[in-house]
mmCIF file of C-alpha atoms in Angstrom:
data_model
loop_
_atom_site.group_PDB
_atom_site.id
_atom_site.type_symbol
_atom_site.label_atom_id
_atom_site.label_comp_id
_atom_site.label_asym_id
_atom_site.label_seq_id
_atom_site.Cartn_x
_atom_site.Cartn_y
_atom_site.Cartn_z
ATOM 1 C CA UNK A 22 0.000 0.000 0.000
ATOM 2 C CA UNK A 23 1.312 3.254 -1.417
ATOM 3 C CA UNK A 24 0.790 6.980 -0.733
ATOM 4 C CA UNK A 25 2.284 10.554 -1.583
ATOM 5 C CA UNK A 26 1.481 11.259 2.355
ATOM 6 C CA UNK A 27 0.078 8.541 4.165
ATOM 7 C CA UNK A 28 0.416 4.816 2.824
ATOM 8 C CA UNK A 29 -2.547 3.774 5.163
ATOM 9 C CA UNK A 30 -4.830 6.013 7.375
ATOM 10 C CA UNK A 31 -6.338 5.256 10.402
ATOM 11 C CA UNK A 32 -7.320 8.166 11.564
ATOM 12 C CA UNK A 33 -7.850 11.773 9.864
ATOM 13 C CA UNK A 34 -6.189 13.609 7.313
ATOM 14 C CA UNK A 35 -6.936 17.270 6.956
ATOM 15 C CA UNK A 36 -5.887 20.283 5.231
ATOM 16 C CA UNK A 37 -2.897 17.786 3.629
ATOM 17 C CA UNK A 38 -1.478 18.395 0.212
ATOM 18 C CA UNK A 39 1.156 16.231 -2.413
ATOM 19 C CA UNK A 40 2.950 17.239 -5.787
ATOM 20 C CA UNK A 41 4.970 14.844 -7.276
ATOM 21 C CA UNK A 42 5.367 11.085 -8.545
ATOM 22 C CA UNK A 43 3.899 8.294 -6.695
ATOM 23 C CA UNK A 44 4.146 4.456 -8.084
ATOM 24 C CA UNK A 45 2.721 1.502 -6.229
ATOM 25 C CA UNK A 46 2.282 -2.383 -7.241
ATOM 26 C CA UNK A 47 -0.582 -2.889 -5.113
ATOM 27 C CA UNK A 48 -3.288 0.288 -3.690
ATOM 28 C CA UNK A 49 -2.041 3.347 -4.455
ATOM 29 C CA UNK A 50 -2.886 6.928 -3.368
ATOM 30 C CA UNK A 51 -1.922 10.613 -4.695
ATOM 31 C CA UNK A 52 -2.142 11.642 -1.058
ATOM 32 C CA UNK A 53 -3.117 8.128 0.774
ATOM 33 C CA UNK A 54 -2.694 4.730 -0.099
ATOM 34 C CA UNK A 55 -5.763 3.108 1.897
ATOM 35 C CA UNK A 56 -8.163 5.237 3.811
ATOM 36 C CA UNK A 57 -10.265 3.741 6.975
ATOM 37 C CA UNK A 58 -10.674 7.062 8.276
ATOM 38 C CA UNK A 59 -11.579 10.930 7.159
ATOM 39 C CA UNK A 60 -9.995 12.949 4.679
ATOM 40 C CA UNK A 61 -10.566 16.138 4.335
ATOM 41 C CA UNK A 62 -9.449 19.507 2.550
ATOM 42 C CA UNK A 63 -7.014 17.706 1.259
ATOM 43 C CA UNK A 64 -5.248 18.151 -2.906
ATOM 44 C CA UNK A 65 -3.102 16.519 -4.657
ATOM 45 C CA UNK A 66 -1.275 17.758 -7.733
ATOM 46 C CA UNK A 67 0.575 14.153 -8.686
ATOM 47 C CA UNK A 68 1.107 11.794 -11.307
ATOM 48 C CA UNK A 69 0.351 8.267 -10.036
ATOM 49 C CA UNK A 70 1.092 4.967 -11.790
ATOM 50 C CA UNK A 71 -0.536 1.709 -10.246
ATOM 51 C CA UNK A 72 -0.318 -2.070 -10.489
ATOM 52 C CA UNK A 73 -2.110 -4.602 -12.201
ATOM 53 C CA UNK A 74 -5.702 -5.978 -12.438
ATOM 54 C CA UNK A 75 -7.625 -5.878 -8.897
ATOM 55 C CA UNK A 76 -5.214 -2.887 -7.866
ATOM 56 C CA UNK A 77 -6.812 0.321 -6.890
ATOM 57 C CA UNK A 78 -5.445 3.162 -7.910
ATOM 58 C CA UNK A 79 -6.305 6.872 -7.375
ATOM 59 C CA UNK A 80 -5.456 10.244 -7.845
ATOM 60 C CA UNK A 81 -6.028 11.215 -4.284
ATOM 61 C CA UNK A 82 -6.548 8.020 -2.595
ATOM 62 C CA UNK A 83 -5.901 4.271 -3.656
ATOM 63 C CA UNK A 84 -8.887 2.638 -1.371
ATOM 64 C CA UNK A 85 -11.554 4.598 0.616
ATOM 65 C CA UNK A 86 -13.108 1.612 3.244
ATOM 66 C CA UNK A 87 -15.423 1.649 6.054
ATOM 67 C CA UNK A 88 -14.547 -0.917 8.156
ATOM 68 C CA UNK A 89 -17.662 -3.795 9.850
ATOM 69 C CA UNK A 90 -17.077 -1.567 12.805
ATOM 70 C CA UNK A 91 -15.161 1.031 12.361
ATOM 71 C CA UNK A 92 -14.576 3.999 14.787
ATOM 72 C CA UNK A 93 -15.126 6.978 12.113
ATOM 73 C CA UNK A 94 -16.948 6.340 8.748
ATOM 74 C CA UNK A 95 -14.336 6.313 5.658
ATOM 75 C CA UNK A 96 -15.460 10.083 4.489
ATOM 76 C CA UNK A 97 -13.675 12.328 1.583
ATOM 77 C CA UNK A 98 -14.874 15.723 1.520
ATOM 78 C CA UNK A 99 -13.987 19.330 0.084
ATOM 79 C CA UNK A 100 -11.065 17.908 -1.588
ATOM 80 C CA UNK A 101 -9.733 17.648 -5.255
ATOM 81 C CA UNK A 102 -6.758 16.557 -7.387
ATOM 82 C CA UNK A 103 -5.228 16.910 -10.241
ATOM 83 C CA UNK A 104 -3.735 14.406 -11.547
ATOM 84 C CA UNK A 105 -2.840 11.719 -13.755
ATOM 85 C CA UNK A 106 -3.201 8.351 -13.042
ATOM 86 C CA UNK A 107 -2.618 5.472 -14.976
ATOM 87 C CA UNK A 108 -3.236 1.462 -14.002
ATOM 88 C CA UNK A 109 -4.707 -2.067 -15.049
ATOM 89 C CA UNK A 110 -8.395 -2.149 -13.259
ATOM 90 C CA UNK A 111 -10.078 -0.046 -10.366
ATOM 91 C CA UNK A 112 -8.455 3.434 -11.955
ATOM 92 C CA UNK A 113 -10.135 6.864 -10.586
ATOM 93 C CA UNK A 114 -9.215 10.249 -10.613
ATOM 94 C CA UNK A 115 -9.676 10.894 -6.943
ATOM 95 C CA UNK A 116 -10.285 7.405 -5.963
ATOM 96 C CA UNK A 117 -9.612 3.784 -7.095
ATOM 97 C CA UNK A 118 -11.887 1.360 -5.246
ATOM 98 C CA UNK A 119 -14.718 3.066 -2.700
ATOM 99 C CA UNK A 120 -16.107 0.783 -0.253
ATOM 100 C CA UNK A 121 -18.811 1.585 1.451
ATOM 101 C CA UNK A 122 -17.372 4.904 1.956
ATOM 102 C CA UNK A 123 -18.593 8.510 1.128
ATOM 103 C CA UNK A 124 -17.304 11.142 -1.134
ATOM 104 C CA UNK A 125 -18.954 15.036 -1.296
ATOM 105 C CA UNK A 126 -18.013 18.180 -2.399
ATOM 106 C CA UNK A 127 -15.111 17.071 -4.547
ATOM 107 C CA UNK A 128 -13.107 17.613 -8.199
ATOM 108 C CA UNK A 129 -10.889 16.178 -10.623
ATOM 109 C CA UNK A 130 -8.891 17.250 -13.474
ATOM 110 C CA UNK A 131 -6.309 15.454 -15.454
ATOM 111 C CA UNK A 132 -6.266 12.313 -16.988
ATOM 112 C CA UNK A 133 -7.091 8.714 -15.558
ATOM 113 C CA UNK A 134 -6.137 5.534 -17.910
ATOM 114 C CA UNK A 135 -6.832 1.634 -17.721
ATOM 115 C CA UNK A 136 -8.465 -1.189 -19.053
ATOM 116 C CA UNK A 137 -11.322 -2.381 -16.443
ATOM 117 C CA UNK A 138 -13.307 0.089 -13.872
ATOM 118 C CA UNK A 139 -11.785 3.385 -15.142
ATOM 119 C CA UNK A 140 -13.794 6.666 -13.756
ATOM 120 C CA UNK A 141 -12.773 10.328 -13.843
ATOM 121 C CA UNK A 142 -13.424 10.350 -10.112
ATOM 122 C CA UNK A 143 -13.510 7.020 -8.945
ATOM 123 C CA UNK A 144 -13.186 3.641 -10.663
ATOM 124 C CA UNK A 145 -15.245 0.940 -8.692
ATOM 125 C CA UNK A 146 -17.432 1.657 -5.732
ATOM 126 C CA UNK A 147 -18.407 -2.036 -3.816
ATOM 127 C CA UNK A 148 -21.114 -2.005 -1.511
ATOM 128 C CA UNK A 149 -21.884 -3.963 1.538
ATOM 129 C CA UNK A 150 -24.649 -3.093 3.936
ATOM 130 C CA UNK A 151 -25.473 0.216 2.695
ATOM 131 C CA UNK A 152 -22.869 1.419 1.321
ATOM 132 C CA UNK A 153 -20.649 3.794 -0.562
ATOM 133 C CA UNK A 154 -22.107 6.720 -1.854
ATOM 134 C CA UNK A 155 -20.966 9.559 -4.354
ATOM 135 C CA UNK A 156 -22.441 13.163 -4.574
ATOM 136 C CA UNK A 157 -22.105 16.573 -5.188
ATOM 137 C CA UNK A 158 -18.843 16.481 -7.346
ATOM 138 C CA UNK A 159 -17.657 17.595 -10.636
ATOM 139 C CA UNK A 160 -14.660 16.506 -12.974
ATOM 140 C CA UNK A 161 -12.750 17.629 -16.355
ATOM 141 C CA UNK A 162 -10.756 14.612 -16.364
ATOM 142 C CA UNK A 163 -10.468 12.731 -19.562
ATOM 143 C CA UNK A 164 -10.600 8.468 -19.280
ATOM 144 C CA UNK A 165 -8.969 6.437 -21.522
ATOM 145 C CA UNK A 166 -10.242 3.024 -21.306
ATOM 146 C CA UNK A 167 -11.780 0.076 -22.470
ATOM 147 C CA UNK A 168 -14.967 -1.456 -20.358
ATOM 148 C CA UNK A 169 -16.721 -1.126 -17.408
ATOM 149 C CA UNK A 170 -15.982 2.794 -17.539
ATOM 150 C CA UNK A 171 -17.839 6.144 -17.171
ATOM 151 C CA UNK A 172 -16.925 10.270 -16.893
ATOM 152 C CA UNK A 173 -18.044 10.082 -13.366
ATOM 153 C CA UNK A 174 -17.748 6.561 -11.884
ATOM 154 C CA UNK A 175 -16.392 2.953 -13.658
ATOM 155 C CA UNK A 176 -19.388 1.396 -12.001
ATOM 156 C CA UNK A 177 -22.274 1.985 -9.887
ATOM 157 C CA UNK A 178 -23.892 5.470 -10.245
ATOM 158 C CA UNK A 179 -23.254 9.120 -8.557
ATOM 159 C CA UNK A 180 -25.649 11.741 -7.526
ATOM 160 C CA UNK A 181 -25.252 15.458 -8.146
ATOM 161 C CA UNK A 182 -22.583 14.882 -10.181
ATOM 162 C CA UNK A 183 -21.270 16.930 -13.047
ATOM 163 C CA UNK A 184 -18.549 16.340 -16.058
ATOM 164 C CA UNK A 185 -17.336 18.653 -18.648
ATOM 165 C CA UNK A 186 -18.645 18.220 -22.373
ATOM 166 C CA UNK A 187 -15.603 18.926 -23.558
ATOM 167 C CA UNK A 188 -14.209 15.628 -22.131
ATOM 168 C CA UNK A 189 -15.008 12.195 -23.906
ATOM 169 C CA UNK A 190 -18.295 10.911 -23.472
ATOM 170 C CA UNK A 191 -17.996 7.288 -22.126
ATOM 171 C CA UNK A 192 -20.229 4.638 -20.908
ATOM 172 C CA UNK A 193 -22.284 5.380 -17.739
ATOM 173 C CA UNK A 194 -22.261 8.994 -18.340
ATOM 174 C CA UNK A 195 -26.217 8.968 -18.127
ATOM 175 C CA UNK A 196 -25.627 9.023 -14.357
ATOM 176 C CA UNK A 197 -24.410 12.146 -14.374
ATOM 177 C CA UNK A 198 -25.150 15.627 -16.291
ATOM 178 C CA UNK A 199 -22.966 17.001 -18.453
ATOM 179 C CA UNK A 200 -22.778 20.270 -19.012
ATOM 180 C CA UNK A 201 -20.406 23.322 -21.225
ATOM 181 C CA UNK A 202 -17.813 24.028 -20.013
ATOM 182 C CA UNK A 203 -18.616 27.846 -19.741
ATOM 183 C CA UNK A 204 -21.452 26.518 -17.091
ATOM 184 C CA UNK A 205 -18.657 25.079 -15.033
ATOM 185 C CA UNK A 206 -16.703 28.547 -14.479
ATOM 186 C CA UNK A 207 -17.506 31.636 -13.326
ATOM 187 C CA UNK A 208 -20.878 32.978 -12.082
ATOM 188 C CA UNK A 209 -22.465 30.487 -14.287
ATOM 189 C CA UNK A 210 -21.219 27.317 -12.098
ATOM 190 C CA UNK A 211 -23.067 28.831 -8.625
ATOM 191 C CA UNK A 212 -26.312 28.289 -10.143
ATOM 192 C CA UNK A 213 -25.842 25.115 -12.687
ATOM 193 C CA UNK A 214 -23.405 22.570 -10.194
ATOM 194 C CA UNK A 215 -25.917 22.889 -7.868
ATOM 195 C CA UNK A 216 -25.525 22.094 -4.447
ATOM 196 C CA UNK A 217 -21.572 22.218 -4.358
ATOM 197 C CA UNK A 218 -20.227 23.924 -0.730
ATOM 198 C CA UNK A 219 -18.201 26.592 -2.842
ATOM 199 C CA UNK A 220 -17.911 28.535 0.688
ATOM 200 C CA UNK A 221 -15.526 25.678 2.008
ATOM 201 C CA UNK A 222 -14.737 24.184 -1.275
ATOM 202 C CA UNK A 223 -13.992 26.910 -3.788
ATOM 203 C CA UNK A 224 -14.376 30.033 -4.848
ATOM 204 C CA UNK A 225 -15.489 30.608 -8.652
ATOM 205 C CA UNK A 226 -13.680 32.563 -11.253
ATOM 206 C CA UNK A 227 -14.013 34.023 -14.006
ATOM 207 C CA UNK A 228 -12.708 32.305 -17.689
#
């Protein structure tokens, strides 16, 4: 288990960023390898290059899990990366596998690249009892990939979630809304991402 940071977390990460070049054979992670616990307000500006088929690789984090019984609920909030990340199965631009964890308020940009369960954000989402949720999030990240793949998610489907039309259109996208890219800057994006916590997340500009 691999991360820019943290190779597995515990506990919480916040306000926690990573540039640079991260390479693991196994789970993988811009910023954190596996992830039990929070992370939040965290970005990662990396280039990360994963293993082979049933590895999870991510932009941001490599594995986001909720334990049976776990102290704090696996959580990523207000957090983004750019990044790009490249890898045989379970590929995503923030996050590679997402069990039964959840992910709000969050972006990607870059590039993500694989052959099986490739997403712009994340690439496979399992759920047990309940489980793993995406919403309010947005991406410009392109995928390059084969089956099992989608603009948002590689399987399973998102709410509240937005991608770029400029980007390629992919499988799955119906679970998510595209829009022009002029909607997702400026003044524009306040009233058509609807729902994203800009206050703690972002702040909008102009271009």
């Amino acid at each position: 288990t691999t991360g820019g940071v943290v190779g597995r977390n515990t506990g919480t990460v916040i306000r926690s960023l990573r540039a640079g070049l991260v390479t693991g054979d196994s789970v993988a992670g811009g910023l954190v390898g596996e992830a039990t616990g929070p992370v939040a307000h965290a970005y990662a500006n990396v280039t990360v290059i994963g293993g082979g088929v049933g590895a999870s690789t991510g932009g941001l984090i490599g594995s986001l899990e909720t334990e049976p019984r776990p102290a704090t609920p696996a959580l990523l909030t207000h957090s983004f990366a750019v990044a790009g990340v490249t890898a045989t199965s379970d590929v995503g631009g923030l996050v590679g596998t997402n069990f039964n964890g959840t992910i709000e308020n969050i972006f990607s940009h870059g590039s993500v690249t694989g052959e099986r369960r490739v997403g712009s954000l994340v690439g496979q989402t399992r759920r047990g009892d309940g489980g793993g949720t995406v919403s309010h999030t947005y991406t410009t990240a392109q995928v390059h990939a084969a089956g099992n793949n989608g603009n948002i998610w590689g399987q399973r489907s998102p709410t509240a979630a937005y991608w770029s039309a400029d980007i390629e259109a992919v499988a799955y996208g119906v679970y998510s809304t595209m829009l022009e890219p002029a909607n997702m800057r400026g003044a524009a994006s306040e009233t058509t991402i609807a729902g994203l916590a800009r206050d703690e997340t972002a702040t909008t500009v102009g271009g």
